[in-house]
Structures are given as C-alpha cells and as structure tokens.
PDB file of C-alpha atoms in Angstrom:
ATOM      1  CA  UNK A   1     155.828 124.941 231.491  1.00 37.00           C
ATOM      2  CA  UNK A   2     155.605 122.120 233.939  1.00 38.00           C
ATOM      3  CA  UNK A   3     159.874 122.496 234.211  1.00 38.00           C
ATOM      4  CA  UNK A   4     159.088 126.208 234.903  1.00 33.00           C
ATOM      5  CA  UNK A   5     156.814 125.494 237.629  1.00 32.00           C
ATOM      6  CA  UNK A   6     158.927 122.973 239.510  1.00 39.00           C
ATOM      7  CA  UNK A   7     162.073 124.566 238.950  1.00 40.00           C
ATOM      8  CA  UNK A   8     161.576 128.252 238.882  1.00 39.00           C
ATOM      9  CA  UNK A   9     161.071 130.953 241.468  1.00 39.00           C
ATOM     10  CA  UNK A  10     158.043 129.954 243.886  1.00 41.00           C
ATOM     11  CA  UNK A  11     157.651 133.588 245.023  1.00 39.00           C
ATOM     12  CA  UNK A  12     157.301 135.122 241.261  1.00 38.00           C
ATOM     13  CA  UNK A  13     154.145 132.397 240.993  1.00 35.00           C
ATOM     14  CA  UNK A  14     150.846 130.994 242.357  1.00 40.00           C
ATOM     15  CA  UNK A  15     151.676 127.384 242.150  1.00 39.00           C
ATOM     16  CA  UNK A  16     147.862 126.151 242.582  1.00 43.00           C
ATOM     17  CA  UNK A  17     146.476 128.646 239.596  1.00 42.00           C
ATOM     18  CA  UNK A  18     149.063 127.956 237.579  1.00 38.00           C
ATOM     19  CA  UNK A  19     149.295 123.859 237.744  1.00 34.00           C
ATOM     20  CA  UNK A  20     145.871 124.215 237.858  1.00 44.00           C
ATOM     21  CA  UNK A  21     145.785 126.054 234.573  1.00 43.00           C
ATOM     22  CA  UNK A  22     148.399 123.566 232.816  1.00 38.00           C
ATOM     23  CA  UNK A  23     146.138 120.698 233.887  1.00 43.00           C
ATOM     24  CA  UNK A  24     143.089 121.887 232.054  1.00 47.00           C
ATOM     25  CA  UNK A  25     145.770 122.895 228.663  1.00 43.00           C
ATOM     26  CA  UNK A  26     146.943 119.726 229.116  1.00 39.00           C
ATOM     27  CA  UNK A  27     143.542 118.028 229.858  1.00 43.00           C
ATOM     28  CA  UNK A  28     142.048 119.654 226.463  1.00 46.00           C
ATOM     29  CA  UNK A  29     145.526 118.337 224.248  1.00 47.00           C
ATOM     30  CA  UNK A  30     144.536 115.192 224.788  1.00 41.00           C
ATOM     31  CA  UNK A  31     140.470 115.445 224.674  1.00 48.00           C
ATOM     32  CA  UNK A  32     140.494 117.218 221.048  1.00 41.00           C
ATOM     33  CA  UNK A  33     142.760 114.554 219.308  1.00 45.00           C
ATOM     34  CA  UNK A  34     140.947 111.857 221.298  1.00 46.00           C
ATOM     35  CA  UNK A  35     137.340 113.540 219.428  1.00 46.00           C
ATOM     36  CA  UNK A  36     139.223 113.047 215.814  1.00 45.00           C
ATOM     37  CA  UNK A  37     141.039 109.528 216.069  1.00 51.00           C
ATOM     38  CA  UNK A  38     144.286 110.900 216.704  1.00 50.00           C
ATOM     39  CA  UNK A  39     147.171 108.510 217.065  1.00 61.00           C
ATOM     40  CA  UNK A  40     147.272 106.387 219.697  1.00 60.00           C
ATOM     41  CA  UNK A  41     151.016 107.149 220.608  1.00 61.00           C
ATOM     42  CA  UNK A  42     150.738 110.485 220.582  1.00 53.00           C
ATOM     43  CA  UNK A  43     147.169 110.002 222.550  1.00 56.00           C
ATOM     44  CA  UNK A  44     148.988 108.138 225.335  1.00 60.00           C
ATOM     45  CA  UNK A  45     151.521 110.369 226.032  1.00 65.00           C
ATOM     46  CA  UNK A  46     148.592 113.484 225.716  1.00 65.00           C
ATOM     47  CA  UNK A  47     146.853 110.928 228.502  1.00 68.00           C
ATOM     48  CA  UNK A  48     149.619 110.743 230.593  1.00 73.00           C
ATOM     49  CA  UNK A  49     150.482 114.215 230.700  1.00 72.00           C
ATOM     50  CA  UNK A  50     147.347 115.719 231.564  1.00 71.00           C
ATOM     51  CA  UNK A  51     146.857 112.873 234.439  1.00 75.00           C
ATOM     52  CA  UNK A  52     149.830 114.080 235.913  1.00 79.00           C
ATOM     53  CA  UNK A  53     149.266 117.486 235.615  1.00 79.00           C
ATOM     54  CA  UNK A  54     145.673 117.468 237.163  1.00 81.00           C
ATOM     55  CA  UNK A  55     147.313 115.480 239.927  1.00 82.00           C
ATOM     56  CA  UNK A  56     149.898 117.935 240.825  1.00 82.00           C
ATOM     57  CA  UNK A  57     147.125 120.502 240.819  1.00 79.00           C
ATOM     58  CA  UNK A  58     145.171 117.991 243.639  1.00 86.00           C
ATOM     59  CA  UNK A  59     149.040 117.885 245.227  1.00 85.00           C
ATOM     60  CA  UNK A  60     149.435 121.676 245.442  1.00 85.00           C
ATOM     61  CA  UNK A  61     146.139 122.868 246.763  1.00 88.00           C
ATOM     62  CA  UNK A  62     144.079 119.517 248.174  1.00 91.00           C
ATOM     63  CA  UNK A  63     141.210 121.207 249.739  1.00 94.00           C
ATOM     64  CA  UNK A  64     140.298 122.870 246.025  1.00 92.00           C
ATOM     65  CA  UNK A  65     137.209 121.281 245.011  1.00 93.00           C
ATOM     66  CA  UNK A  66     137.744 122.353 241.449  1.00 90.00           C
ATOM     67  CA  UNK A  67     140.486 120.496 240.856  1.00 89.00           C
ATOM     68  CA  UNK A  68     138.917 117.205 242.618  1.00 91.00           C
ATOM     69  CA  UNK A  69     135.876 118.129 239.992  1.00 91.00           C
ATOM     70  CA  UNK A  70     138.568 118.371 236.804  1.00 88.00           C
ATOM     71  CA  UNK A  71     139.854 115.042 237.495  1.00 87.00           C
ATOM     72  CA  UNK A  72     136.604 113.350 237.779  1.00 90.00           C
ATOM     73  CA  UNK A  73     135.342 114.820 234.654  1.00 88.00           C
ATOM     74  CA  UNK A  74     138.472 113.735 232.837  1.00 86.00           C
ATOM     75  CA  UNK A  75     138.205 110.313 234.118  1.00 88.00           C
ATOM     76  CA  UNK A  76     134.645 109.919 232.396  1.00 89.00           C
ATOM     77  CA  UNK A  77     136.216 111.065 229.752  1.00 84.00           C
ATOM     78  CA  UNK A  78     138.699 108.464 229.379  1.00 84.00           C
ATOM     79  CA  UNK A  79     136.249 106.282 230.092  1.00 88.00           C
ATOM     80  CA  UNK A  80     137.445 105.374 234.090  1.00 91.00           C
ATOM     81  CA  UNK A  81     134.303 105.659 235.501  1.00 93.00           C
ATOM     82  CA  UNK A  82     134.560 103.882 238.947  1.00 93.00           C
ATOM     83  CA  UNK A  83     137.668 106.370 239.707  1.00 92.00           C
ATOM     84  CA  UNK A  84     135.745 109.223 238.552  1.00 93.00           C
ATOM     85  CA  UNK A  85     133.346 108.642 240.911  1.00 96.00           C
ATOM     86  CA  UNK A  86     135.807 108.587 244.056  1.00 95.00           C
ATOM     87  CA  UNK A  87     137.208 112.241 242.552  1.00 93.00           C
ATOM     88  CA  UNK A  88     133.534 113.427 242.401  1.00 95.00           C
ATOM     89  CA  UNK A  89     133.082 112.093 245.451  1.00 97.00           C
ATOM     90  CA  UNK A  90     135.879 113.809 246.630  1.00 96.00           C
ATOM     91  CA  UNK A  91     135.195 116.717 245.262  1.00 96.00           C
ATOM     92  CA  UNK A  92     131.517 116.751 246.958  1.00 97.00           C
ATOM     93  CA  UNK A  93     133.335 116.589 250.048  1.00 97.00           C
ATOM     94  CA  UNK A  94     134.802 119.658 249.882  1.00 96.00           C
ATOM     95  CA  UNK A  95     132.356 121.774 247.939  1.00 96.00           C
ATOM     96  CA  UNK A  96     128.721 119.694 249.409  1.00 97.00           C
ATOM     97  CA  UNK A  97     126.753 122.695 247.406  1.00 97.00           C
ATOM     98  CA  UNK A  98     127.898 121.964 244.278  1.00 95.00           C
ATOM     99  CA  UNK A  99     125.250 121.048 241.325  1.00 95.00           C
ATOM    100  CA  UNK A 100     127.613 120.104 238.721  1.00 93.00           C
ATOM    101  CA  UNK A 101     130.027 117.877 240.738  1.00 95.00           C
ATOM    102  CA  UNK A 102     126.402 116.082 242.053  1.00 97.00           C
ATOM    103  CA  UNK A 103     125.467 116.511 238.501  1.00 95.00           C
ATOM    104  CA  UNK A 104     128.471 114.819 237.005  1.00 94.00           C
ATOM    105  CA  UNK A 105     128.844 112.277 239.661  1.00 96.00           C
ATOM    106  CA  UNK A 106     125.259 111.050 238.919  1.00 96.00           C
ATOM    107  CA  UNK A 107     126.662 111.061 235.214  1.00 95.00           C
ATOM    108  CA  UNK A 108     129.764 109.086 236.446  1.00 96.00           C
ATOM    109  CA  UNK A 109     127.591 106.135 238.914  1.00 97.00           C
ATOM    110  CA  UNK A 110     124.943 105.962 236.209  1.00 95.00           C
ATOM    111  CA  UNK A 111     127.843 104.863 233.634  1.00 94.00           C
ATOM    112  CA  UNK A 112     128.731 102.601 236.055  1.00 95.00           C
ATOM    113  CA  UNK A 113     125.259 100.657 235.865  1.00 94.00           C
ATOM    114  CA  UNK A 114     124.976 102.175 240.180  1.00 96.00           C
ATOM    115  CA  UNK A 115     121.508 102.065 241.260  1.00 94.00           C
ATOM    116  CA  UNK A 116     122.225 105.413 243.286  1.00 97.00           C
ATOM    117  CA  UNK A 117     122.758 107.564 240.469  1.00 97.00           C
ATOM    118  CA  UNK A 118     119.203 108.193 240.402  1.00 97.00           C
ATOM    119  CA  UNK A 119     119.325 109.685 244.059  1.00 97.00           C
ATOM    120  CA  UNK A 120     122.239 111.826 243.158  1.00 97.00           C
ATOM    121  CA  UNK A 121     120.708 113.188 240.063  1.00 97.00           C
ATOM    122  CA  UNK A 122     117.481 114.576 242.311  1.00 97.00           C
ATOM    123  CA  UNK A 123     120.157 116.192 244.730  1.00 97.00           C
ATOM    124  CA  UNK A 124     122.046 117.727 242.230  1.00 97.00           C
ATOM    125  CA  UNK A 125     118.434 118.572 240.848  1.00 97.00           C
ATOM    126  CA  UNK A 126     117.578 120.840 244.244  1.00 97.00           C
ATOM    127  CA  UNK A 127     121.073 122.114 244.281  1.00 97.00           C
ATOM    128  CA  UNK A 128     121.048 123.641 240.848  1.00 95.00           C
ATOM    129  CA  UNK A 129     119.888 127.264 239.159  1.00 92.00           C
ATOM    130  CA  UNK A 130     117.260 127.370 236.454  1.00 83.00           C
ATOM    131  CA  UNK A 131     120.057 127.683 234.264  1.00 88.00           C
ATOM    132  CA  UNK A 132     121.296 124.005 235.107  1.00 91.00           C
ATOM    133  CA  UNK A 133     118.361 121.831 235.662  1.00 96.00           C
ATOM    134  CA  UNK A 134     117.232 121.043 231.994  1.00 96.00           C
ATOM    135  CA  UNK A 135     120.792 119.328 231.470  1.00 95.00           C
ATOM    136  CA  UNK A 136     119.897 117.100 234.423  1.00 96.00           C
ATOM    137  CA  UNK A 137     116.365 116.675 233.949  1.00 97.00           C
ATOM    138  CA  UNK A 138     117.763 115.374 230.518  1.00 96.00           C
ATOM    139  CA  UNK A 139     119.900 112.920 232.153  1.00 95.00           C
ATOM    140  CA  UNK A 140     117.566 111.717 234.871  1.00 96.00           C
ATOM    141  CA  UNK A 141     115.205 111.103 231.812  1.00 97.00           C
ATOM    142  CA  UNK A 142     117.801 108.843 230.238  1.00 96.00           C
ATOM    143  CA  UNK A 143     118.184 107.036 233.067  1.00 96.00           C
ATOM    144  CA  UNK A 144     114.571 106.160 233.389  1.00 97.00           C
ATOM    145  CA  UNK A 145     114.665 105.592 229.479  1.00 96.00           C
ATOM    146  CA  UNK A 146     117.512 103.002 229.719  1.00 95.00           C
ATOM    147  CA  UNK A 147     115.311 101.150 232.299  1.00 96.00           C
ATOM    148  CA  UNK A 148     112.029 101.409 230.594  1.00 96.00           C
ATOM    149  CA  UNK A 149     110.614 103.634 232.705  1.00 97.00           C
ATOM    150  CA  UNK A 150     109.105 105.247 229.889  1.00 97.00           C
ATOM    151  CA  UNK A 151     106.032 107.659 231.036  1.00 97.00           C
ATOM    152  CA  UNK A 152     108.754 109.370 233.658  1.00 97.00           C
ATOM    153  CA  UNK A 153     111.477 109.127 230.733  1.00 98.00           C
ATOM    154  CA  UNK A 154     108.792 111.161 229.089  1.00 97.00           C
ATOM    155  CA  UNK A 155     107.851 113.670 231.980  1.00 97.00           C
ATOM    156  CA  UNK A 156     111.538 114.377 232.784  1.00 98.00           C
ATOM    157  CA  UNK A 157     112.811 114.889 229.027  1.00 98.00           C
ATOM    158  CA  UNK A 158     109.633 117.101 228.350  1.00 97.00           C
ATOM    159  CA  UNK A 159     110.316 119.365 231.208  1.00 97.00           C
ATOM    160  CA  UNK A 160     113.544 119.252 230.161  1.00 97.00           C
ATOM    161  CA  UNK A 161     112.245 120.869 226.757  1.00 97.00           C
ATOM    162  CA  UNK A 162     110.016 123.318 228.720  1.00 97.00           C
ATOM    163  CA  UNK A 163     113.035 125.123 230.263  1.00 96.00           C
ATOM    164  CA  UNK A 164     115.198 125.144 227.624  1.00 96.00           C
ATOM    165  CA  UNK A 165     113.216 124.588 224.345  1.00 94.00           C
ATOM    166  CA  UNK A 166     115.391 123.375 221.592  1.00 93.00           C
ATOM    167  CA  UNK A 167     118.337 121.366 223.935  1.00 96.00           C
ATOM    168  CA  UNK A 168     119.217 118.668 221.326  1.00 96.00           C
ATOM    169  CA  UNK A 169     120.100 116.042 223.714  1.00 96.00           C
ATOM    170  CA  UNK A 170     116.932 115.878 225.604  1.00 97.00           C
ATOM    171  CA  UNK A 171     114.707 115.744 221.843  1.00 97.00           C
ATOM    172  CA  UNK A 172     116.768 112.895 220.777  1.00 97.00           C
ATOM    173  CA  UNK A 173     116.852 110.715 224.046  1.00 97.00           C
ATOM    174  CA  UNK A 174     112.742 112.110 223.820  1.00 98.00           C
ATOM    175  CA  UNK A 175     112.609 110.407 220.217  1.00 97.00           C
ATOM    176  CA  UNK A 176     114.014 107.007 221.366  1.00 97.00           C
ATOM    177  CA  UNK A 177     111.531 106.894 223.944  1.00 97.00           C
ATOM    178  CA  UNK A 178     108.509 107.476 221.318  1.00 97.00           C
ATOM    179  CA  UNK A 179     110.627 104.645 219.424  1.00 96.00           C
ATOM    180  CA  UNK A 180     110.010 102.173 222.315  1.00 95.00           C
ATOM    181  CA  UNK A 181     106.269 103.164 222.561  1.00 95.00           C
ATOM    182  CA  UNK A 182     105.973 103.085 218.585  1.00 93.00           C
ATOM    183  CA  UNK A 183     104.837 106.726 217.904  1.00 95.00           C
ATOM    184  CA  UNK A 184     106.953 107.015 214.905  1.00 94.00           C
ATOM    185  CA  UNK A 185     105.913 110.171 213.804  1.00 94.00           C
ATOM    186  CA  UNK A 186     106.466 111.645 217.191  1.00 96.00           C
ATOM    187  CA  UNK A 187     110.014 110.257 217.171  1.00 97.00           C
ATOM    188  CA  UNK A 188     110.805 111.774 213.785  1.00 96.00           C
ATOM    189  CA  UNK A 189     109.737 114.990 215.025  1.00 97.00           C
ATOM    190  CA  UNK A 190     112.161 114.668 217.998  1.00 97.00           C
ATOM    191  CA  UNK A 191     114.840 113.890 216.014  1.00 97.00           C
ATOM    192  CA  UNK A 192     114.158 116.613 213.319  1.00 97.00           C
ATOM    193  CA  UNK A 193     114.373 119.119 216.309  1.00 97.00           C
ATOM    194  CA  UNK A 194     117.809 118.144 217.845  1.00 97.00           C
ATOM    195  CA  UNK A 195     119.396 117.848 214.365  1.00 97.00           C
ATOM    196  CA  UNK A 196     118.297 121.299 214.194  1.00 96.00           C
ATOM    197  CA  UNK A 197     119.598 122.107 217.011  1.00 96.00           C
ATOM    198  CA  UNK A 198     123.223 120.616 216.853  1.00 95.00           C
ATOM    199  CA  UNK A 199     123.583 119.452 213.442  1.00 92.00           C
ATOM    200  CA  UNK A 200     126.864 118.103 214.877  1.00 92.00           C
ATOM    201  CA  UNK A 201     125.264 115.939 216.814  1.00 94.00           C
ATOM    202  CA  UNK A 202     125.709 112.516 215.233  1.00 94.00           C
ATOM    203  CA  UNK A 203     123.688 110.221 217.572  1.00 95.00           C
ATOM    204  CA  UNK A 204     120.250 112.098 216.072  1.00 95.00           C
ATOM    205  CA  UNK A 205     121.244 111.965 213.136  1.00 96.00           C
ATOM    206  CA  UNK A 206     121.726 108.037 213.129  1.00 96.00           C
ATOM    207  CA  UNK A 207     118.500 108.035 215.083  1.00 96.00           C
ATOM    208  CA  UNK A 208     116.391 110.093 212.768  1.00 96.00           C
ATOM    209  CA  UNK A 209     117.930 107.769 209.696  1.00 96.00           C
ATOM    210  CA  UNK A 210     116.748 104.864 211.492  1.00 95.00           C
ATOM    211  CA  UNK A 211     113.445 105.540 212.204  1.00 95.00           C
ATOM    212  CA  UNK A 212     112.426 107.195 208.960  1.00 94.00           C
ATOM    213  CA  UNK A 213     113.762 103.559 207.143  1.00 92.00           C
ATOM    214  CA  UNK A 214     111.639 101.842 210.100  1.00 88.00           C
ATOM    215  CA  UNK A 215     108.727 104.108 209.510  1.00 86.00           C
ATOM    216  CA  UNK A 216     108.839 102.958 205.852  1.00 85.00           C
ATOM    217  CA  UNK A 217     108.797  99.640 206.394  1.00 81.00           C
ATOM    218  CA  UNK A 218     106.083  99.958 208.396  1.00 78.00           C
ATOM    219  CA  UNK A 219     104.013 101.997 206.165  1.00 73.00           C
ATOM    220  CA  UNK A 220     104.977  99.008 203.344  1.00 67.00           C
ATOM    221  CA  UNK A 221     103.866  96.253 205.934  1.00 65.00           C
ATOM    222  CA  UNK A 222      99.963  98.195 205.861  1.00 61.00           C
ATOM    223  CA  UNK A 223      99.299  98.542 202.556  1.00 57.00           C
TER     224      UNK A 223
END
C-alpha cells in the first residue's frame, strides 16, 4: 500500500486520507500483537512500520491535528511518554479545543511523574461533553490517588460513577483508595462492580483477589 501511495498516480488519490488511513492499519498491527506477547521480531518491524507511516501522514498534511493526536497516542502506547507529550502538544496547537488531545496529554505528563498534568486534566475537564468527562474525572482521581490525596481521589472517582454508573476503571482505582483508608468491605464492593463491568479487565481482578485474602487475614487477626 505504502509503494502504491508513493509511486502511483497522485491525482487518482487523497494522499493525507489515505497515509493517514495506513498509519492507523499499521498503528493497530502492531498494538494487537503487542496486547498478546507477540514476537519481538515481528513486533519491531510492526513498530517501525506504523512510526513511519504516522509520520508520513504528519509529512503530507502538517496542520492536521488528528494525525499530531495519532502519534501521541501511539507513543504512550509504546511506552515514549516524554515524545508523546511534544505530539500532544503539538497537536493542541493546532486543534486548542480539543478534550481528548488535553485529555490524553494529561494522560501522557502524568506518566511522566509532571506536576502539570493535574492542570491539563481540569482544562481538558471544561473542554469536554458529558459524554467525556467521567473518563477524565477517572483519571484526575488517579492522580490524586497516586499522591494520597485520598478524600479528592474519592470525590473525583465517585462523580466519575455518577455520570457513568458502572465505568470499571473508575470502581477499581475507587477500591484501591478504600484499600489505603482500610474499608475493606467497601473495596470489595468496588472491585466486584468493575469485574462486572469488564470481566476482561485484569487489574480488578488481581485487586479484588488481593483484598478478599487481606480481608481474611484480617478477620483471622480479630478473633
């Protein structure tokens, strides 16, 4: 395809949709056999083609926020978070309105251990529908979590919960916070609820295992 594009008639084509397509194909070749422990050879060469690809996208149309956004979410992906955040970045320049690119970069600096993710999460907050804000509540609540900030971890995962009752990841990161205050039972709960929720989510599942061996070691320690 990528032979096609460079080699082929310009006029029977739109270059930037099209590389812009083959960057996301190429993008999700290498992110489902990453998910599933593929092999590392083939991995690489998945890695490197849908790096290139999302870069010739950037090449063809560089104003296109989108395809700023694509790379920066592939580059958390792969785990490059300080170059995610300059495509975000980049991306924010050119679409300033956008609630997932403030979203994700807030994702990308709090990976990054960058005090100003929290900042960027309450932007991305005001930008965002009704239909986006539980996923960042969610995330601003982790934040707070992972810094012990544990009555606005609560607050922010439980209105999380209020707009979108049921979203796994905000019950589970909700259930490590009850951990850290020792409500047991209220943890359990939490994790009961996200395992529900997404049974394929394996992080609640470790959690809830956990805390009910925890919970009966506790119970042991009282009698």
């Amino acid at each position: 395809m990528a032979t096609v594009l460079k080699e082929g008639d310009p006029s029977a084509v739109d270059a930037p949709i099209a590389w812009a397509g083959l960057a996301m194909a190429h993008r999700a070749q290498h992110e489902i056999p990453a998910a599933y422990d593929g092999e590392q050879a083939v991995l690489n060469e998945a890695e490197e083609r849908a790096l290139c690809t999302l870069k010739q996208a950037i090449q063809e149309d560089p104003d296109d926020a989108v395809q700023w956004h694509q790379l920066g979410l592939y580059n958390i992906c792969t785990t490059q978070f300080s170059r995610s955040v300059n495509f975000l970045k980049a991306a924010i320049a050119r679409s300033p309105d956008c609630s997932y690119a403030w979203s994700n970069l807030g994702i990308a600096l709090q990976l990054s251990d960058d005090p100003s993710s929290e900042t960027v999460y309450k932007r991305a907050l005001v930008l965002s529908s009704s239909q986006q804000s539980h996923a960042i509540l969610s995330n601003l609540g982790i934040l707070y979590r992972q810094h012990r900030l544990y009555e606005l971890a609560r607050k922010m995962l439980s209105r999380s919960l209020e707009l979108c009752p049921g979203y796994a990841p905000a019950n589970n990161n909700l259930g490590l916070v009850f951990v850290a205050e020792g409500r047991m039972e209220d943890a359990i709960c939490c994790f009961e609820k996200a395992v529900k929720s997404d049974d394929l989510l394996d992080a609640a599942k470790s959690n809830l295992a956990k805390v009910l061996v925890l919970a009966k070691k506790q119970q042991g320690n009282t009698r």
